[in-house]
Short mmCIF file of C-alpha atoms in Angstrom, two decimals:
data_model
loop_
_atom_site.label_atom_id
_atom_site.label_comp_id
_atom_site.label_asym_id
_atom_site.label_seq_id
_atom_site.Cartn_x
_atom_site.Cartn_y
_atom_site.Cartn_z
CA MET A 10 19.86 -24.37 -3.09
CA GLU A 11 19.90 -24.52 0.69
CA THR A 12 20.39 -21.17 2.32
CA PRO A 13 22.97 -21.28 5.17
CA ALA A 14 21.90 -20.30 8.64
CA TYR A 15 24.21 -17.38 8.93
CA ALA A 16 22.50 -15.82 5.83
CA TRP A 17 19.16 -16.05 7.60
CA ILE A 18 20.43 -14.64 10.82
CA LEU A 19 22.29 -11.69 9.16
CA THR A 20 19.29 -10.79 6.92
CA ILE A 21 16.93 -10.85 9.97
CA VAL A 22 19.25 -8.63 11.96
CA VAL A 23 19.56 -6.18 9.02
CA ILE A 24 15.77 -5.95 8.62
CA ALA A 25 15.08 -5.55 12.43
CA GLY A 26 17.95 -2.90 12.54
CA LEU A 27 16.35 -0.90 9.63
CA LEU A 28 12.90 -1.04 11.32
CA ALA A 29 14.40 0.15 14.69
CA PHE A 30 16.32 2.83 12.96
CA ASP A 31 13.12 3.91 11.16
CA TYR A 32 11.17 4.16 14.48
CA PHE A 33 13.76 5.94 16.73
CA PHE A 34 15.02 8.40 14.11
CA HIS A 35 11.95 9.16 12.11
CA VAL A 36 8.69 7.94 13.63
CA ARG A 37 9.20 8.32 17.49
CA LYS A 38 8.73 12.21 17.31
CA ALA A 39 5.46 12.79 15.46
CA HIS A 40 5.97 15.11 12.46
CA THR A 41 4.94 15.45 8.82
CA PRO A 42 7.79 14.34 6.60
CA SER A 43 8.70 16.64 3.81
CA LEU A 44 8.76 15.64 0.13
CA LYS A 45 12.62 15.84 0.12
CA GLU A 46 12.79 13.59 3.23
CA SER A 47 10.39 11.02 1.78
CA ALA A 48 12.18 11.03 -1.66
CA ILE A 49 15.71 10.53 -0.07
CA TRP A 50 14.66 7.72 2.23
CA SER A 51 12.52 6.02 -0.45
CA ALA A 52 15.69 5.94 -2.77
CA ILE A 53 17.77 4.68 0.07
CA TYR A 54 15.48 1.70 0.84
CA VAL A 55 15.16 0.89 -2.84
CA SER A 56 18.90 0.97 -3.15
CA ILE A 57 19.30 -1.38 -0.20
CA ALA A 58 16.89 -3.79 -1.80
CA VAL A 59 18.82 -3.63 -5.16
CA LEU A 60 22.13 -4.18 -3.42
CA PHE A 61 20.80 -7.17 -1.53
CA GLY A 62 19.49 -8.60 -4.86
CA LEU A 63 22.91 -8.10 -6.51
CA ALA A 64 24.39 -9.93 -3.44
CA VAL A 65 21.87 -12.84 -4.06
CA LEU A 66 22.87 -12.76 -7.72
CA VAL A 67 26.68 -13.04 -6.98
CA PHE A 68 26.42 -15.64 -4.14
CA GLY A 69 23.41 -17.52 -5.12
CA GLY A 70 23.67 -17.47 -8.84
CA PRO A 71 21.60 -16.06 -11.73
CA ASP A 72 18.46 -18.14 -11.05
CA MET A 73 18.24 -17.08 -7.45
CA GLY A 74 18.95 -13.40 -8.30
CA THR A 75 16.33 -13.43 -11.15
CA GLU A 76 13.87 -14.97 -8.73
CA TYR A 77 14.51 -12.26 -6.11
CA PHE A 78 14.11 -9.40 -8.57
CA ALA A 79 10.91 -10.81 -9.98
CA GLY A 80 9.52 -11.37 -6.55
CA TYR A 81 10.55 -7.95 -5.38
CA VAL A 82 9.12 -6.04 -8.28
CA THR A 83 5.85 -7.96 -7.98
CA GLU A 84 5.43 -7.45 -4.17
CA LYS A 85 6.42 -3.74 -4.51
CA ALA A 86 3.82 -3.16 -7.08
CA LEU A 87 1.22 -4.90 -4.94
CA SER A 88 2.35 -2.75 -1.98
CA VAL A 89 1.74 0.37 -3.83
CA ASP A 90 -1.78 -0.84 -4.65
CA ASN A 91 -2.29 -1.44 -0.97
CA LEU A 92 -1.39 2.17 -0.26
CA PHE A 93 -4.77 3.18 -1.89
CA VAL A 94 -6.61 1.23 0.88
CA PHE A 95 -4.28 2.56 3.64
CA LEU A 96 -5.10 6.03 2.48
CA ILE A 97 -8.90 5.33 2.58
CA ILE A 98 -8.55 3.79 6.07
CA MET A 99 -6.63 6.67 7.51
CA ALA A 100 -9.10 9.16 5.96
CA SER A 101 -12.01 7.27 7.39
CA PHE A 102 -10.38 7.49 10.94
CA LYS A 103 -9.30 11.01 10.40
CA VAL A 104 -5.75 10.16 11.46
CA PRO A 105 -3.72 13.43 12.15
CA ARG A 106 -1.14 13.92 9.44
CA ALA A 107 1.84 13.97 11.79
CA ASP A 108 0.74 10.62 13.35
CA GLN A 109 0.32 8.75 10.10
CA GLN A 110 3.95 7.73 10.04
CA LYS A 111 3.49 5.54 13.25
CA VAL A 112 0.30 4.00 11.83
CA LEU A 113 2.15 3.02 8.63
CA LEU A 114 5.17 1.68 10.41
CA PHE A 115 2.89 -0.43 12.63
CA GLY A 116 1.27 -1.68 9.45
CA ILE A 117 4.58 -2.69 7.91
CA ILE A 118 5.74 -4.55 11.09
CA PHE A 119 2.39 -6.30 11.37
CA SER A 120 2.47 -7.17 7.69
CA LEU A 121 6.04 -8.56 7.97
CA VAL A 122 5.08 -10.76 10.90
CA ALA A 123 1.81 -11.95 9.33
CA ARG A 124 3.42 -12.68 5.86
CA THR A 125 6.29 -14.53 7.43
CA ALA A 126 3.81 -16.80 9.02
CA PHE A 127 1.99 -17.26 5.69
CA ILE A 128 5.25 -17.96 3.95
CA PHE A 129 6.27 -20.82 6.14
CA LEU A 130 2.75 -22.17 6.05
CA GLY A 131 2.67 -21.94 2.30
CA ALA A 132 6.11 -23.59 1.97
CA ALA A 133 5.05 -26.45 4.35
CA LEU A 134 1.96 -26.95 2.21
CA ILE A 135 3.77 -26.96 -1.11
CA ASN A 136 6.34 -29.48 0.25
CA SER A 137 3.62 -31.84 1.36
CA PHE A 138 1.01 -31.33 -1.21
CA ALA A 139 1.80 -30.46 -4.87
CA TRP A 140 -1.95 -29.79 -5.53
CA VAL A 141 -1.67 -26.52 -3.50
CA PHE A 142 -0.31 -24.91 -6.64
CA TYR A 143 -3.80 -25.38 -8.13
CA ILE A 144 -5.39 -23.43 -5.17
CA PHE A 145 -2.69 -20.70 -5.34
CA GLY A 146 -3.25 -20.34 -9.08
CA LEU A 147 -7.17 -20.15 -8.62
CA ILE A 148 -6.71 -17.54 -5.82
CA LEU A 149 -4.66 -15.35 -8.16
CA LEU A 150 -7.06 -15.63 -11.09
CA LEU A 151 -9.94 -14.69 -8.93
CA THR A 152 -7.98 -11.74 -7.45
CA ALA A 153 -7.16 -10.57 -10.96
CA GLY A 154 -10.87 -10.77 -11.91
CA HIS A 155 -11.77 -8.72 -8.89
CA LEU A 156 -9.15 -5.99 -9.86
CA LEU A 157 -10.73 -5.61 -13.17
CA LYS A 158 -13.92 -4.32 -11.55
CA PRO A 159 -14.34 -0.55 -11.97
CA ASP A 160 -13.98 1.64 -8.88
CA ASP A 161 -12.04 -0.96 -7.14
CA HIS A 162 -10.72 1.70 -4.70
CA ASP A 163 -13.92 3.57 -3.54
CA ASP A 164 -13.24 6.50 -1.26
CA ASP A 165 -16.83 6.35 0.03
CA SER A 166 -16.84 2.86 1.39
CA ASP A 167 -15.15 1.28 4.47
CA GLY A 168 -13.77 -2.03 4.17
CA VAL A 169 -15.02 -5.08 6.22
CA VAL A 170 -12.11 -4.87 8.63
CA VAL A 171 -12.69 -1.14 9.22
CA ARG A 172 -16.43 -1.65 9.90
CA LEU A 173 -15.73 -4.65 12.30
CA ALA A 174 -13.03 -2.52 14.20
CA LYS A 175 -15.52 0.35 14.61
CA LYS A 176 -18.26 -1.98 15.73
CA PHE A 177 -16.49 -4.22 18.17
CA LEU A 178 -13.77 -1.91 19.56
CA PRO A 179 -15.67 1.26 20.53
CA ALA A 180 -13.33 4.01 21.32
CA SER A 181 -13.28 7.73 22.23
CA GLU A 182 -14.13 10.20 19.53
CA HIS A 183 -10.88 12.09 19.84
CA TYR A 184 -7.20 11.39 19.44
CA ASP A 185 -4.76 11.94 22.37
CA GLY A 186 -1.56 12.50 20.55
CA ASP A 187 -0.37 9.12 19.39
CA LYS A 188 -1.56 7.32 22.49
CA LEU A 189 -3.40 3.96 22.12
CA PHE A 190 -5.33 4.46 25.35
CA THR A 191 -6.66 7.62 27.12
CA VAL A 192 -8.78 8.57 30.05
CA GLU A 193 -12.25 9.81 29.44
CA ASN A 194 -14.74 10.62 32.22
CA GLY A 195 -12.53 8.87 34.60
CA LYS A 196 -12.34 5.74 32.53
CA ARG A 197 -9.59 4.23 30.58
CA VAL A 198 -10.70 3.82 26.98
CA LEU A 199 -9.27 3.10 23.45
CA THR A 200 -8.30 5.96 21.12
CA PRO A 201 -8.95 5.96 17.33
CA MET A 202 -5.26 5.54 16.95
CA LEU A 203 -5.57 1.85 18.23
CA LEU A 204 -8.54 1.26 16.02
CA VAL A 205 -6.84 2.43 12.85
CA MET A 206 -3.84 0.22 13.65
CA VAL A 207 -6.11 -2.86 14.03
CA ALA A 208 -7.97 -1.95 10.85
CA ILE A 209 -4.68 -1.62 8.86
CA GLY A 210 -3.23 -4.82 10.39
CA GLY A 211 -6.42 -6.84 9.68
CA THR A 212 -6.59 -5.46 6.18
CA ASP A 213 -3.04 -6.47 5.53
CA ILE A 214 -3.94 -10.08 6.36
CA LEU A 215 -6.39 -9.99 3.43
CA PHE A 216 -3.59 -8.46 1.22
CA ALA A 217 -1.33 -11.46 1.99
CA LEU A 218 -3.99 -13.86 0.58
CA ASP A 219 -2.95 -12.81 -2.88
CA SER A 220 0.59 -11.49 -2.26
CA ILE A 221 2.06 -14.80 -0.94
CA PRO A 222 0.63 -17.07 -3.63
CA ALA A 223 1.90 -14.45 -6.28
CA ILE A 224 5.52 -14.77 -5.15
CA PHE A 225 5.30 -18.55 -4.72
CA GLY A 226 4.34 -18.46 -8.31
CA LEU A 227 7.74 -17.03 -9.09
CA THR A 228 9.91 -19.05 -6.64
CA GLN A 229 9.52 -21.77 -4.07
CA ASN A 230 12.81 -20.72 -2.33
CA VAL A 231 11.68 -19.69 1.08
CA PHE A 232 14.62 -17.43 1.70
CA ILE A 233 13.89 -15.56 -1.59
CA VAL A 234 10.23 -15.39 -0.89
CA PHE A 235 10.90 -13.95 2.64
CA THR A 236 13.58 -11.42 1.64
CA ALA A 237 11.73 -10.15 -1.50
CA THR A 238 8.56 -9.68 0.58
CA ALA A 239 10.41 -8.02 3.45
CA PHE A 240 12.43 -5.54 1.34
CA SER A 241 9.35 -4.68 -0.76
CA LEU A 242 7.68 -3.60 2.55
CA MET A 243 10.77 -1.62 3.74
CA GLY A 244 10.40 2.11 2.69
CA LEU A 245 6.73 1.81 2.15
CA ARG A 246 6.05 4.44 4.83
CA GLN A 247 8.23 7.00 3.00
CA LEU A 248 6.78 5.93 -0.42
CA PHE A 249 3.31 6.79 0.94
CA PHE A 250 4.20 10.33 1.63
CA LEU A 251 6.25 10.59 -1.63
CA ILE A 252 3.41 9.54 -4.02
CA ASP A 253 0.43 10.49 -1.82
CA GLY A 254 -0.56 13.10 -4.48
CA LEU A 255 -0.04 10.78 -7.35
CA LEU A 256 -1.93 7.71 -6.14
CA ASP A 257 -5.22 8.74 -7.70
CA ARG A 258 -3.44 9.31 -10.96
CA LEU A 259 -2.41 5.69 -11.37
CA ILE A 260 -5.80 4.82 -12.76
CA PHE A 261 -4.60 1.84 -14.71
CA LEU A 262 -2.55 0.32 -11.97
CA SER A 263 -5.31 -2.23 -10.99
CA TYR A 264 -5.51 -3.35 -14.48
CA GLY A 265 -1.80 -3.82 -14.77
CA LEU A 266 -1.78 -5.80 -11.52
CA ALA A 267 -4.63 -7.85 -12.76
CA VAL A 268 -2.62 -8.83 -15.89
CA ILE A 269 0.37 -9.64 -13.64
CA LEU A 270 -1.62 -11.73 -11.14
CA GLY A 271 -3.50 -13.41 -13.98
CA PHE A 272 -0.23 -14.32 -15.64
CA ILE A 273 1.23 -15.69 -12.41
CA GLY A 274 -1.94 -17.68 -11.74
CA VAL A 275 -1.76 -19.32 -15.20
CA LYS A 276 1.98 -20.00 -14.52
CA LEU A 277 1.16 -21.68 -11.19
CA VAL A 278 -1.68 -23.80 -12.93
CA LEU A 279 0.82 -24.90 -15.51
CA HIS A 280 3.36 -25.75 -12.81
CA ALA A 281 0.64 -27.62 -10.98
CA LEU A 282 -0.16 -29.70 -14.04
CA HIS A 283 3.59 -30.48 -14.54
CA GLU A 284 3.76 -31.67 -10.95
CA ASN A 285 0.29 -33.27 -10.94
CA THR A 286 -0.53 -36.12 -8.60
CA LEU A 287 -4.33 -35.74 -8.49
CA PRO A 288 -5.86 -39.00 -9.63
CA PHE A 289 -8.79 -37.32 -11.58
CA ILE A 290 -6.30 -35.36 -13.77
CA ASN A 291 -4.33 -37.41 -16.33
CA ASP A 292 -4.76 -40.52 -14.03
CA GLY A 293 -2.54 -38.96 -11.46
CA GLU A 294 0.34 -38.57 -13.80
CA HIS A 295 2.37 -35.47 -14.63
CA VAL A 296 1.05 -33.39 -17.47
CA ASN A 297 3.51 -32.46 -20.24
CA VAL A 298 2.86 -28.66 -20.47
CA LEU A 299 4.97 -25.60 -21.26
CA GLU A 300 6.44 -23.92 -18.15
CA VAL A 301 7.26 -20.30 -18.08
CA SER A 302 10.83 -19.47 -16.91
CA THR A 303 11.57 -16.89 -14.15
CA GLY A 304 13.44 -14.72 -16.69
CA VAL A 305 10.32 -14.57 -18.90
CA SER A 306 8.14 -13.78 -15.92
CA LEU A 307 10.42 -10.91 -14.83
CA GLY A 308 10.29 -9.46 -18.35
CA VAL A 309 6.57 -9.62 -18.50
CA ILE A 310 6.05 -8.10 -14.98
CA LEU A 311 8.37 -5.16 -15.77
CA GLY A 312 6.79 -4.64 -19.20
CA VAL A 313 3.31 -4.66 -17.86
CA LEU A 314 4.21 -2.24 -15.05
CA LEU A 315 6.02 0.13 -17.41
CA VAL A 316 3.05 0.24 -19.81
CA THR A 317 0.60 0.64 -16.96
CA ILE A 318 2.48 3.66 -15.29
CA LEU A 319 3.07 5.41 -18.58
CA ALA A 320 -0.52 5.04 -19.66
CA SER A 321 -1.70 6.39 -16.24
CA VAL A 322 0.61 9.31 -16.10
CA PHE A 323 0.05 10.52 -19.59
CA SER A 324 -3.81 9.82 -19.47
CA PRO A 325 -5.99 12.99 -19.70
CA LYS A 326 -8.57 11.01 -17.57
CA GLY A 327 -5.86 10.16 -15.04
CA LYS A 328 -4.92 13.82 -14.73
CA ALA A 329 -8.52 14.85 -14.32
CA LYS A 330 -9.37 12.19 -11.79
CA ASN A 331 -6.22 13.14 -9.86
CA ALA A 332 -7.33 16.81 -9.67
CA VAL A 333 -10.94 16.02 -8.65
CA SER A 334 -10.01 13.46 -5.87
CA GLY A 335 -7.01 15.66 -4.78
CA ALA A 336 -9.19 18.76 -4.35
CA ARG A 337 -11.88 16.84 -2.37
CA ARG A 338 -9.19 15.23 -0.08
CA HIS A 339 -7.26 18.45 0.50
CA ALA A 340 -10.47 20.44 1.34
CA VAL A 341 -11.38 17.71 3.91
CA GLU A 342 -7.82 17.74 5.29
CA TYR A 343 -7.78 21.61 5.63
CA LEU A 344 -11.10 21.72 7.38
CA ASP A 345 -10.20 18.95 9.82
CA LEU A 346 -8.19 20.84 12.54
CA ASN A 347 -7.15 17.45 14.00
CA TYR A 348 -5.56 16.40 10.81
CA GLU A 349 -2.85 19.12 10.67
CA THR A 350 -2.43 21.73 13.35
CA ASP A 351 0.69 23.42 11.95
CA MET A 352 -0.51 26.52 10.20
CA ALA A 353 2.34 26.52 7.60
CA GLU A 354 1.44 22.85 6.63
CA ARG A 355 -2.24 23.83 6.51
CA ASP A 356 -1.51 26.70 4.22
CA LYS A 357 0.33 24.15 1.89
CA ILE A 358 -2.68 21.89 1.86
CA PHE A 359 -4.98 24.80 0.98
CA ALA A 360 -2.63 25.88 -1.85
CA LYS A 361 -2.63 22.44 -3.30
CA MET A 362 -6.42 22.46 -3.20
CA CYS A 363 -6.51 25.80 -5.09
CA ARG A 364 -4.13 24.44 -7.79
CA GLU A 365 -6.43 21.41 -8.20
CA GLU A 366 -9.50 23.68 -8.42
CA ASP A 367 -7.73 25.64 -11.17
CA GLN A 368 -7.08 22.38 -13.10
CA ILE A 369 -10.66 21.33 -12.74
CA ARG A 370 -11.98 24.69 -14.19
CA LYS A 371 -9.77 24.07 -17.26
CA LEU A 372 -10.99 20.43 -17.84
CA PRO A 373 -12.92 19.52 -20.93
CA GLU A 374 -16.69 19.08 -20.18
CA LYS A 375 -16.51 15.31 -20.46
CA TYR A 376 -13.87 15.01 -17.63
CA LYS A 377 -15.91 17.30 -15.31
CA ARG A 378 -18.34 14.45 -15.03
CA LEU A 379 -15.86 12.75 -12.85
CA VAL A 380 -17.00 14.95 -10.02
CA ARG A 381 -19.36 12.79 -7.98
CA HIS A 382 -21.96 14.48 -5.82
CA GLU A 383 -21.19 17.82 -7.41
CA THR A 384 -23.23 20.07 -5.10
CA GLU A 385 -21.67 18.58 -2.04
CA PHE A 386 -18.16 18.78 -3.59
CA LEU A 387 -18.63 22.45 -4.40
CA GLU A 388 -20.01 23.23 -0.94
CA LEU A 389 -16.91 21.46 0.59
CA LEU A 390 -14.54 23.73 -1.41
CA ARG A 391 -16.64 26.72 -0.44
CA SER A 392 -16.32 25.79 3.15
CA ALA A 393 -12.53 25.40 2.91
CA HIS A 394 -12.28 28.86 1.24
CA GLU A 395 -14.42 30.43 3.97
CA GLU A 396 -12.43 28.87 6.74
CA HIS A 397 -9.13 30.03 5.03
CA ASP A 398 -10.58 33.56 4.84
CA LYS A 399 -11.38 33.47 8.53
CA ALA A 400 -7.89 32.21 9.41
CA GLN A 401 -6.39 35.05 7.36
CA VAL A 402 -8.41 37.59 9.35
CA ARG A 403 -7.48 35.99 12.64
CA ALA A 404 -3.78 35.98 11.71
CA ALA A 405 -3.95 39.67 10.61
CA ALA A 406 -5.65 40.56 13.95
CA ALA A 407 -3.07 38.71 15.92
CA GLU A 408 -0.30 40.61 14.13
CA GLY A 409 -2.06 43.85 14.65
#
């Protein structure tokens, strides 16, 4: 079904308006969003995406509506997985907490632009060469295999893009608010803020290599591909702050995504066989194979995600890993004075670390083995407590 031009124009205006609203009313003034603010706006953006899907269902028919929701859910799940990497990148560059919103919004805008280019390129390839479905299917199957590797999200390792950014874009050691350039020793130099934006933007290009083939495996309607991708990215900034403390708990998310991407990869290969024109397969004739409907695909995707999330949330190992990684991260955040300068917010970070320490002490012995580099970990916690004690003494002296 051909999408009319006015639908494209109206959709693009709405998306651009939402991004502009997000910047001018939330991101322009640096601050750390509260849990309540993040929850409200996450719900608003999800509601907008669902309402748009219902509009597609009404005006485009049940097939388009089902394709949109299948694409949206898949892209949203992949976006949540990407938040792990964004978290690691920002920790690597020690981005101040109040400035993380701007970095994330830049990442969303860059992602939208890059993925739009990939979408139209992918559509052009599909329209010209049916065998592209074989390549897309292979990409997804390889990505699924990669996700099955243990420790896919390693806090101790920088990605390729991060290392390249640090090597070829030398910058000052210190942030200057949220400025991209600053003056140091009389010279205009880059700030780490620009580096982290380059790193996140570059990393997102790699994400698109599995994201775009995945949604093309569910629909070839370019309007649906674009809108499902765009609305899955909207609200990602708020979602980051909402589930920041729960990311480490989703220990089975990568396995669930591997199943989903593997399933879509097989679906793409079956579709490629059905549309086959390659001379060395069935003499260039179409292969009579079973094709999976979009409705079945949506059911599989939702079912796998539900099982994955419930298994992660109620897993004792998930709770233990969440406590260990959370305590480590919050100790680092508390000790880094550039990360959060507001004392009330720093006290909240310290309180979270203390709760996680208490959870770790109550863990069964087998789960305490999740603490890597135990001596270094305990020293980090000890340093955080010492710094907090000093801060308390300074505060008491100031009041006296």
